[in-house]
Short mmCIF file of C-alpha atoms in Angstrom, two decimals:
data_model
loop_
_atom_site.label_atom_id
_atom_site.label_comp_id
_atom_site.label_asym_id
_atom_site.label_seq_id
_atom_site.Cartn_x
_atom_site.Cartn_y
_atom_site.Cartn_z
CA UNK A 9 -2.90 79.37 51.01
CA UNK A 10 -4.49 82.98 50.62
CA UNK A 11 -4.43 84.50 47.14
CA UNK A 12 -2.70 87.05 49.17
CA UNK A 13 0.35 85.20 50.27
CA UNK A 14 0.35 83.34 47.07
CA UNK A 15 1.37 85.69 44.87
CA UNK A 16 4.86 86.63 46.81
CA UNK A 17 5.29 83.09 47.80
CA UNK A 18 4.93 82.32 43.94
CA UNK A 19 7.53 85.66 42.78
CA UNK A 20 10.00 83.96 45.87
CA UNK A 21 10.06 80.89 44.29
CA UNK A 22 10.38 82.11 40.47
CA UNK A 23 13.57 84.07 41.50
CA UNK A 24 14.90 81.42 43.13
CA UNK A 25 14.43 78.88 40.58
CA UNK A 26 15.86 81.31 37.90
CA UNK A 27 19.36 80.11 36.25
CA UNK A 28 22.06 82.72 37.92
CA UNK A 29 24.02 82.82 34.55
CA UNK A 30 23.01 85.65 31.51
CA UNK A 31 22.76 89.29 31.93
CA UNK A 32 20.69 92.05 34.02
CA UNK A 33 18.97 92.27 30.98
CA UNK A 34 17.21 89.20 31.31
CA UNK A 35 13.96 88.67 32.93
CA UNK A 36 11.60 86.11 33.91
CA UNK A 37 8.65 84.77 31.24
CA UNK A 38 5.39 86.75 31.43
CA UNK A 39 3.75 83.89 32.68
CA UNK A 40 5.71 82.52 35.62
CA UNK A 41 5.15 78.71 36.56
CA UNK A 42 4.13 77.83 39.79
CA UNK A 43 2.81 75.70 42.47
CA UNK A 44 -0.53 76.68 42.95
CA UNK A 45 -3.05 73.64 44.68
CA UNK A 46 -0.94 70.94 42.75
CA UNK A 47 -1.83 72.88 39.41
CA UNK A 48 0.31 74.62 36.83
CA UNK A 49 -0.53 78.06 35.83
CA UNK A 50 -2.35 78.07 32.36
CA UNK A 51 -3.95 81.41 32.71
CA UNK A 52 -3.78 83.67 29.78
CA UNK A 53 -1.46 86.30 28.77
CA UNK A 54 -3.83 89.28 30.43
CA UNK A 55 -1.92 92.40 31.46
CA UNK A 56 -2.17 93.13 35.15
CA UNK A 57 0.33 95.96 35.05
CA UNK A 58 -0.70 98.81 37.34
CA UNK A 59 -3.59 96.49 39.31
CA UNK A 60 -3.01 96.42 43.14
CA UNK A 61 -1.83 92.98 44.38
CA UNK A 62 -4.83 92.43 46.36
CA UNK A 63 -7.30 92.29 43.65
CA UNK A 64 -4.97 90.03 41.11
CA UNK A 65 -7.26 86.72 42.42
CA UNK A 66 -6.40 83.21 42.81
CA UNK A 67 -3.76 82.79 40.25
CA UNK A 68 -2.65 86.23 39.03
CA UNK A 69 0.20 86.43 36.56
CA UNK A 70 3.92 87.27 37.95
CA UNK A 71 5.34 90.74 36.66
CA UNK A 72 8.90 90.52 34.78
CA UNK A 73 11.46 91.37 37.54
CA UNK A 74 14.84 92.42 37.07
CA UNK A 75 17.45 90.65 39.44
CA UNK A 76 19.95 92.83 41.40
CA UNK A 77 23.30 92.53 39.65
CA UNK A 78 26.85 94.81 39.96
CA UNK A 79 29.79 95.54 37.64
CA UNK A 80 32.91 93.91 37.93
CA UNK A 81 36.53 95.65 36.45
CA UNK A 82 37.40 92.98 33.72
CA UNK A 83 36.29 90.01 31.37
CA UNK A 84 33.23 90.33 29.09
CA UNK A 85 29.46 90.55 29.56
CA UNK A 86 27.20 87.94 28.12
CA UNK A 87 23.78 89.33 26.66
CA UNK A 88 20.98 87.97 25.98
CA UNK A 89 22.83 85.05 23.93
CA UNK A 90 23.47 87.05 21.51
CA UNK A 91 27.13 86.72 21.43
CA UNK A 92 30.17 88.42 23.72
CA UNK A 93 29.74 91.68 24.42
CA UNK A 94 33.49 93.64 23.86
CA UNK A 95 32.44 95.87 27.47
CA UNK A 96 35.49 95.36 29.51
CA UNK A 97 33.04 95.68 32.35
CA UNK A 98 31.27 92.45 33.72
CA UNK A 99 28.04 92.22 35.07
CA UNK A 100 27.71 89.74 38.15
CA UNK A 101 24.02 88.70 39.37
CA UNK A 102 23.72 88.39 43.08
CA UNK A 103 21.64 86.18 44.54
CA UNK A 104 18.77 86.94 47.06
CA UNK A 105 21.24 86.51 50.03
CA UNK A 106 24.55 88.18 48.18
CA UNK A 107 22.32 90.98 47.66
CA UNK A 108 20.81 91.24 51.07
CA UNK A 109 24.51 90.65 52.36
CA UNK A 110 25.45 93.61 50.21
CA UNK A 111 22.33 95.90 51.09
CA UNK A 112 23.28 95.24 55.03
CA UNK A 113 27.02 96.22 54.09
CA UNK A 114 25.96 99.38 52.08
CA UNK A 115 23.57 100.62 55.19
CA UNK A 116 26.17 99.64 58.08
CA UNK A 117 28.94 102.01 55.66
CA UNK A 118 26.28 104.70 55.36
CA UNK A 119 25.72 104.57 59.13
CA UNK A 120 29.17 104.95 60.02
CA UNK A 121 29.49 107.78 57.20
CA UNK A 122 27.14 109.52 59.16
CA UNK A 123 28.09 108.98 62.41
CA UNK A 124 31.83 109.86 61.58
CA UNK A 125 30.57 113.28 60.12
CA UNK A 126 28.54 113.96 63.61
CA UNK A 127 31.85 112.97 65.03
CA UNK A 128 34.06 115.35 62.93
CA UNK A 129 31.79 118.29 63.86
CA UNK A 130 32.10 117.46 67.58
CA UNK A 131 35.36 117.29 67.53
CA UNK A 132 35.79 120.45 65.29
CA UNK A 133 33.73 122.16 67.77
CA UNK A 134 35.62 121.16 71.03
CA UNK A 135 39.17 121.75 69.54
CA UNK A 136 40.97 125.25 70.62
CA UNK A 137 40.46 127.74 67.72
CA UNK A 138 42.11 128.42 66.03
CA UNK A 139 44.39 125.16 65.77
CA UNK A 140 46.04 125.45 62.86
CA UNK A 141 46.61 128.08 59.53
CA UNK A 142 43.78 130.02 58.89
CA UNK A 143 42.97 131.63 55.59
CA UNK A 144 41.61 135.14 54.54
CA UNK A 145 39.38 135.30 51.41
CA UNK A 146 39.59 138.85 49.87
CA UNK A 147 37.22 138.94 46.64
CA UNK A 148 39.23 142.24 45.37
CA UNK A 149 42.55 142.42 43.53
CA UNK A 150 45.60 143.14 46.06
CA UNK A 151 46.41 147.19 46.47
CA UNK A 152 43.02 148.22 46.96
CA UNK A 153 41.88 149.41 50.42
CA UNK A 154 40.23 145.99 51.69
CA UNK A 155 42.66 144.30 50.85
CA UNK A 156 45.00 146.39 52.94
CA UNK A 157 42.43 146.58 55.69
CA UNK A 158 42.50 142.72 55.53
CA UNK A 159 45.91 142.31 55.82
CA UNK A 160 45.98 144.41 59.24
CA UNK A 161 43.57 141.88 60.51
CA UNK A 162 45.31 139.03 59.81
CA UNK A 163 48.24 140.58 61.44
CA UNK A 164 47.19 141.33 64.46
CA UNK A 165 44.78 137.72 64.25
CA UNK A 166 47.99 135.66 64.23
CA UNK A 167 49.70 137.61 67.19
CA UNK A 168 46.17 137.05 69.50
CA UNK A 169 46.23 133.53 68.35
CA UNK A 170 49.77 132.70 68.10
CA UNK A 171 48.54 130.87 64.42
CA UNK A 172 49.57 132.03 61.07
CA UNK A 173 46.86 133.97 59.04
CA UNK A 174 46.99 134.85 55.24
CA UNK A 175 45.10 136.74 52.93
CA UNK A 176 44.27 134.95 49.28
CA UNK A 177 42.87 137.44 46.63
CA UNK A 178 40.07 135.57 44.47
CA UNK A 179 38.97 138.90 42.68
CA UNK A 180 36.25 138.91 39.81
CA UNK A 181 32.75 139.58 39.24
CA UNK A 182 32.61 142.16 42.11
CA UNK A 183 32.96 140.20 44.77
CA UNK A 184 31.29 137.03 43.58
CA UNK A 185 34.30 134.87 42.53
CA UNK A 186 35.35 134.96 46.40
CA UNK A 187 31.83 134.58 47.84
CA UNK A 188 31.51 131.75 45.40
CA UNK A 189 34.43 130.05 46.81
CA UNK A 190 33.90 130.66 50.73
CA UNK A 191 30.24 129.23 49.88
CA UNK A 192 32.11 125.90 48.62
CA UNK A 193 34.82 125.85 51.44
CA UNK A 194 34.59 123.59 54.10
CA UNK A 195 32.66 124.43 57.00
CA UNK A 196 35.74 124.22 59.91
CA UNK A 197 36.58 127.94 60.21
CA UNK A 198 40.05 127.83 58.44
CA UNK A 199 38.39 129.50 55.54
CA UNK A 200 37.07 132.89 56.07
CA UNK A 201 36.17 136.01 54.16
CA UNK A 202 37.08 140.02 54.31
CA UNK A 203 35.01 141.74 52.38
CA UNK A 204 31.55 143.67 51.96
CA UNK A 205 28.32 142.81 51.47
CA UNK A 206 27.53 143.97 48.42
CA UNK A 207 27.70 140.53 46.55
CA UNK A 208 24.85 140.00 49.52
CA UNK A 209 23.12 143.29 49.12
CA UNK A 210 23.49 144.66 45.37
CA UNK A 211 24.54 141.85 43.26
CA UNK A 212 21.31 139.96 43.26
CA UNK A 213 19.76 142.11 41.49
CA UNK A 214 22.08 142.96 38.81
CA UNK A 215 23.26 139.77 38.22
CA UNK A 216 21.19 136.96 35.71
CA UNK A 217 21.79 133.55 37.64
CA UNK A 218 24.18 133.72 40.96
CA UNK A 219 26.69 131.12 41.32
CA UNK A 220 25.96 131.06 45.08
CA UNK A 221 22.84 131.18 47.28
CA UNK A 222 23.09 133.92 50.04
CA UNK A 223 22.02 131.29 52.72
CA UNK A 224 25.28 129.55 51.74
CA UNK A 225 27.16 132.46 54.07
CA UNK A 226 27.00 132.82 57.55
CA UNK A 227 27.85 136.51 58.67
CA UNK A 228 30.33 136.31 61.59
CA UNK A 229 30.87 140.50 62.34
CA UNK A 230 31.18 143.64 60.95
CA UNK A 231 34.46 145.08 61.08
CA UNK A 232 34.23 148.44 59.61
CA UNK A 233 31.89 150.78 57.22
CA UNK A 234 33.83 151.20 53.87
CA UNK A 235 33.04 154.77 52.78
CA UNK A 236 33.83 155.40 48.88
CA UNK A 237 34.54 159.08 47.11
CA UNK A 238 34.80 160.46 43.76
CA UNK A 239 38.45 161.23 42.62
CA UNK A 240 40.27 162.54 39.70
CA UNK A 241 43.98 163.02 39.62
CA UNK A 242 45.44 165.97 40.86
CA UNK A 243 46.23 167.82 37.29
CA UNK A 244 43.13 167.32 36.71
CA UNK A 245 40.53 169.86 34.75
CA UNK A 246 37.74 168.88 37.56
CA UNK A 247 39.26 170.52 40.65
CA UNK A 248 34.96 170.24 42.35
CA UNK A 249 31.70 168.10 41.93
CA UNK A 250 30.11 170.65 40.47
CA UNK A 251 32.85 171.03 38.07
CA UNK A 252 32.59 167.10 37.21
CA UNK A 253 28.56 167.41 36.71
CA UNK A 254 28.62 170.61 34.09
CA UNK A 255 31.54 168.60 32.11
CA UNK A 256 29.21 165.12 32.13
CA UNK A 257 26.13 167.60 31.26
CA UNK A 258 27.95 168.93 28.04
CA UNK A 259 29.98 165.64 27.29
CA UNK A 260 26.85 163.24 27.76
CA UNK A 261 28.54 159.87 27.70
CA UNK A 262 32.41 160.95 27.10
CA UNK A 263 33.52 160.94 30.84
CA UNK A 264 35.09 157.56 31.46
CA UNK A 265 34.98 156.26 35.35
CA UNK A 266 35.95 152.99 37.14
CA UNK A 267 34.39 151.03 39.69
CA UNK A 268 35.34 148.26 42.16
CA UNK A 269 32.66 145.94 39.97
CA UNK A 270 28.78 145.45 38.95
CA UNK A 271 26.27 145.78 41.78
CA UNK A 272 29.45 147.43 44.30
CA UNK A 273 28.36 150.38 46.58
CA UNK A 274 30.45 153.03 44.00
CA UNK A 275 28.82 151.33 40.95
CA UNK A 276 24.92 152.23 42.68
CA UNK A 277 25.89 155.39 43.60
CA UNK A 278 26.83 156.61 40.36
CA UNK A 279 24.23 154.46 38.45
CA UNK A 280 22.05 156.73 41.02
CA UNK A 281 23.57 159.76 40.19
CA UNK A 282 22.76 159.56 36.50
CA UNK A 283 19.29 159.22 37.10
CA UNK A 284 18.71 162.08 39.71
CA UNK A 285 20.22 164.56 37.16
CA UNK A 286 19.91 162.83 33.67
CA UNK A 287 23.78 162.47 33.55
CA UNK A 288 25.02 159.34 31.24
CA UNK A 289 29.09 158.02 32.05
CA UNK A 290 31.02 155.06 30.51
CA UNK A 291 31.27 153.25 33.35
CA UNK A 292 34.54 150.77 33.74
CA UNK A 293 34.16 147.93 35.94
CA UNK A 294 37.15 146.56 37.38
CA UNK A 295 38.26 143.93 40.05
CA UNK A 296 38.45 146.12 42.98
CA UNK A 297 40.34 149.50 43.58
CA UNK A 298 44.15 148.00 43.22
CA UNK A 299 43.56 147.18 39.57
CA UNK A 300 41.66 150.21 38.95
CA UNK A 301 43.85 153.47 40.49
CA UNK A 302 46.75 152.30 37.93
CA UNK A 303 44.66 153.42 35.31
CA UNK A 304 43.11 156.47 36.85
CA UNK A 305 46.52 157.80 37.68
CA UNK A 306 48.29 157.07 34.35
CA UNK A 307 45.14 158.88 32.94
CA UNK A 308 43.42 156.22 31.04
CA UNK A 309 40.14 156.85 32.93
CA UNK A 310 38.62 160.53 33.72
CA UNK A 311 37.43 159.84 37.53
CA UNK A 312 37.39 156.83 39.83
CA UNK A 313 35.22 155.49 42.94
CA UNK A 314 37.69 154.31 45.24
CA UNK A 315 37.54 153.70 48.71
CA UNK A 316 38.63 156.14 51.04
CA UNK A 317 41.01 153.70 52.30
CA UNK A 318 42.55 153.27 48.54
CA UNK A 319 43.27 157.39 48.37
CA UNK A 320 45.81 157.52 51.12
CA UNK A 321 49.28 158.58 49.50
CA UNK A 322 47.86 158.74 45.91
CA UNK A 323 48.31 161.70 43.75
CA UNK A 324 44.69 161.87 44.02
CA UNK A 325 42.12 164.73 44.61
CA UNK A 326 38.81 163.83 46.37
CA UNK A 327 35.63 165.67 44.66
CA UNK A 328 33.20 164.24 46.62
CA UNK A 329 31.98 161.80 49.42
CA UNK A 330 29.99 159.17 48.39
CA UNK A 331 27.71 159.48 51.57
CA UNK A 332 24.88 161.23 53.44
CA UNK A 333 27.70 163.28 55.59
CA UNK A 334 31.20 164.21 55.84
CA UNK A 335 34.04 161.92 56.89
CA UNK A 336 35.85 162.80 59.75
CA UNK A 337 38.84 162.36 57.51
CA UNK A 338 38.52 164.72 54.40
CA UNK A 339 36.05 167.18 56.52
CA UNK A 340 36.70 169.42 53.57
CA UNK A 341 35.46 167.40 50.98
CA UNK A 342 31.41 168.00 51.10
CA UNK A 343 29.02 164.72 50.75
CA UNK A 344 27.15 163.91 47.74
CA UNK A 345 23.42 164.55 49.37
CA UNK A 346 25.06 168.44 49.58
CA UNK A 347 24.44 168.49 45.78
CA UNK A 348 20.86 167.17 45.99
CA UNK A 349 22.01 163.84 44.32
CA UNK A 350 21.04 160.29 46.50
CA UNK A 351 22.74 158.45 48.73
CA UNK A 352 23.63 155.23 49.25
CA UNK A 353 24.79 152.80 52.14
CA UNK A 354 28.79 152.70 52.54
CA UNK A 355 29.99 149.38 52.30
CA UNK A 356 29.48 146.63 55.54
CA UNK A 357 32.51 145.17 55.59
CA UNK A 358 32.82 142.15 57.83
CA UNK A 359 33.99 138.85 58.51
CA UNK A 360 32.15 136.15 57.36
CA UNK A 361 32.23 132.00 57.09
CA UNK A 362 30.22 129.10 55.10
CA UNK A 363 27.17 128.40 56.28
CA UNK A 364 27.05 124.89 58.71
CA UNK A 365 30.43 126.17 60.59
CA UNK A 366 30.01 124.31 64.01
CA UNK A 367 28.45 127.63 66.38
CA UNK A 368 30.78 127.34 68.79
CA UNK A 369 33.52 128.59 66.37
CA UNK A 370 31.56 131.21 64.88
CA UNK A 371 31.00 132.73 68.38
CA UNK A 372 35.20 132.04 68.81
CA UNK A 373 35.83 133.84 65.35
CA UNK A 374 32.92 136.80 66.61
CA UNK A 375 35.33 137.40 70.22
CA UNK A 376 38.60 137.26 67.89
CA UNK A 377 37.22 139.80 65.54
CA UNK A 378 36.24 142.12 68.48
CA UNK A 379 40.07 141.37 70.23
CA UNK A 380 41.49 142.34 66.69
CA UNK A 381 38.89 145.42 66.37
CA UNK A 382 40.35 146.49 69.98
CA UNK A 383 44.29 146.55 68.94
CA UNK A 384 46.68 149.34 68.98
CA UNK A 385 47.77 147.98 65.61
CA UNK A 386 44.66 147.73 63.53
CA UNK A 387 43.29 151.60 64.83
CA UNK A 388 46.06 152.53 63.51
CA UNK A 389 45.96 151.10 60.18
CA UNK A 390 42.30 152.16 60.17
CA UNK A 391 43.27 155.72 60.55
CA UNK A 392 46.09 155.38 58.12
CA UNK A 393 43.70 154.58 55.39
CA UNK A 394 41.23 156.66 56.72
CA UNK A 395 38.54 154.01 58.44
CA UNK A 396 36.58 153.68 61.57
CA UNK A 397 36.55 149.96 62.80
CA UNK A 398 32.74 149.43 63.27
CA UNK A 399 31.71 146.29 65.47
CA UNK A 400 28.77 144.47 65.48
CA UNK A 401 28.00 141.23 66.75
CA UNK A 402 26.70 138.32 64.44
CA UNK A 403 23.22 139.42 64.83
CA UNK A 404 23.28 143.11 64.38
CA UNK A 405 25.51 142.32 61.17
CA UNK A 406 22.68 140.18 59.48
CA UNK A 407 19.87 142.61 60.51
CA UNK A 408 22.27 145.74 58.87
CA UNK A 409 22.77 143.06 55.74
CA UNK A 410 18.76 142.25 55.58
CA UNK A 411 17.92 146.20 55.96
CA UNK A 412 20.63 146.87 53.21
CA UNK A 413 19.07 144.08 50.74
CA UNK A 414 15.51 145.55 51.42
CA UNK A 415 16.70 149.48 50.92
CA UNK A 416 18.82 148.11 47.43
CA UNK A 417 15.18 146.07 46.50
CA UNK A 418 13.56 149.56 45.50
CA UNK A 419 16.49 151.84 44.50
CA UNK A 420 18.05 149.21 42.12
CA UNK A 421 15.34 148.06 40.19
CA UNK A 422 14.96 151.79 39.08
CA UNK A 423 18.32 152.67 37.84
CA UNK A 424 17.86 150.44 34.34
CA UNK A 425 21.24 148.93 35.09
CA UNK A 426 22.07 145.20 33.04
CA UNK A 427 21.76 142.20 33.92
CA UNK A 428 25.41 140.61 33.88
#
């Protein structure tokens, strides 16, 4: 017999001679008897620990080997001799064929796991969508204008589908606290967002460890651009922009204003504001625009950045749009690069859905979003609060996202905002 073959043949043996009572703590002697040319194994005690099988020789010693054993609800584990152990948990040895039977077992469940997944995303992919309740993830607190925007789509989603759509508000962190839980949604397409980008665009780089990773969301459309303003409340001393900027200049830091959260589009543009003209605000976070116009109308702030779409039917005064042009829907109201100060992109709001969402419904979802974009009823709640449904397909939208992310790489950085 070659040395070769006679060290395995001689670990075989030792396992199968060993008692199949004690503990997974025990193991085998460091020098294992054998059968070696009629001979028992009298070598001494050297240490061939890390050597290569191949070069043990003739009669190498056998390494201590730990044999497979499982836990078993109940009874008492023995140790070692050393007396009961009071572990309600048992520990069973398995012998070379138990524990191949249960290695087989474990691979043939694994296998099936596997193929049933493949299965379930077939089958997910061939079903009509949608084919049951679908739910809309809003990231902002309910009253604010994408929250009304998103409850216009899920209208007029549930009469093209003829399934029932509703909108669930998971507000915090500027946007985050939704992304976060779309990201760890299942990937079926009965979980989608409403919302901007900016926990895509902005956040990263105001925020110290993300809960999610971007690649976690798959981009589905864009629905409309989100275009935010300056506003005070209508008895207020700051009836212009210029009229805001000489206050801030001789009140450095007194001037209160709110925001729909860190790292969103109204939060850069007055973080970028600051800087063009040395101007310094106590800036207010808040979780979106509905929690945040109750305190700018009973006074307890000195100027907001709402959405357009929040405004309508407020006792609200615009000062200012927070673009690089006029909206077609204030025309009056002049831009804020008409001041010299910098602009930034409006919000990309869109539709969006986990990452790993079979294709074929993310391409259903895209021709949905375009039917709903196309409806007598969601124009006209886009003009009512003062939006202009913007489509793009999947693609454009992640190429407008990417461009966004890029632009926000070199303008963020600069405006010495914290880290939350």
């Amino acid at each position: 017999m070659s040395p070769r073959l006679s060290f395995s043949w001689r670990v075989a043996r030792a396992r199968a001679a060993r008692p199949r009572t004690g503990s997974a703590s025990d193991t085998l002697p460091r020098v294992a008897v054998s059968r070696l040319e009629g001979r028992q194994d009298s070598r001494p005690d050297t240490d061939y620990r890390g050597m290569r099988a191949s070069s043990l020789g003739p009669r190498p010693r056998v390494f201590p080997i730990r044999r497979p054993s499982i836990k078993v609800p109940g009874g008492r584990r023995r140790s070692g001799g050393q007396g009961a152990d009071p572990s309600p948990v048992n520990t069973k040895e398995l012998s070379p064929m138990e524990f191949k039977s249960l290695a087989c077992a474990l691979s043939h469940t694994t296998a099936a796991a596997l193929l049933a997944c493949g299965s379930l995303a077939s089958a997910l992919a061939q079903e009509p969508y949608p084919a049951r309740h679908v739910e809309v993830i809003v990231p902002y607190a309910a009253g604010g204008g994408v929250d009304a925007m998103a409850r216009s789509f899920a209208r007029e989603a549930a009469q093209v589908t003829g399934q029932s759509w509703s909108v669930v508000n998971r507000d915090g962190g500027g946007g985050l606290v939704g992304f976060t839980a779309l990201a760890n949604a299942a990937p079926d397409g009965y979980k989608v967002m409403f919302s901007p980008a900016s926990a895509l665009t902005n956040a990263p780089f105001v925020t110290r460890t993300m809960p999610f990773r971007p690649e976690q969301i798959e981009p589905v459309c864009q629905v409309f651009e989100n275009v935010f303003a300056l506003a005070v409340r209508q008895d207020s001393p700051m009836r212009s922009l210029q009229d805001l900027v000489a206050r801030a200049k001789a009140e450095p830091g007194k001037l209160s204003y709110g925001h729909a959260g860190p790292a969103s589009v109204p939060h850069l543009a007055v973080a970028a504001m600051e800087k063009a003209q040395g101007l310094r605000f106590n800036a207010i976070p808040y979780r979106g625009d509905g929690a945040m116009l109750p305190q700018l109308l009973g006074g307890q702030i000195d100027f907001g950045a709402p959405a357009l779409s929040s405004i309508g039917g407020k006792n609200l005064r615009v000062l200012a749009v927070l673009s690089d042009k006029r909206h077609p829907s204030v025309p009056e109201v002049p831009a804020l690069t008409e001041a010299g100060f910098p602009a930034v992109t409006p919000g990309l709001n869109g539709v969006y859905v986990p990452a790993g969402t079979p294709r074929p419904i993310v391409e259903k979802l895209q021709g949905l979003c375009r039917q709903v974009l196309d409806s007598d009823g969601f124009r006209k709640a886009a003009q009512t609060l003062q939006q202009i449904p913007t489509w793009l397909p999947a693609d454009a939208f992640k190429q407008r996202i990417d461009r966004t992310y890029r632009m926000h790489a070199d303008l963020v950085p600069g405006l010495n905002l914290e880290k939350q």
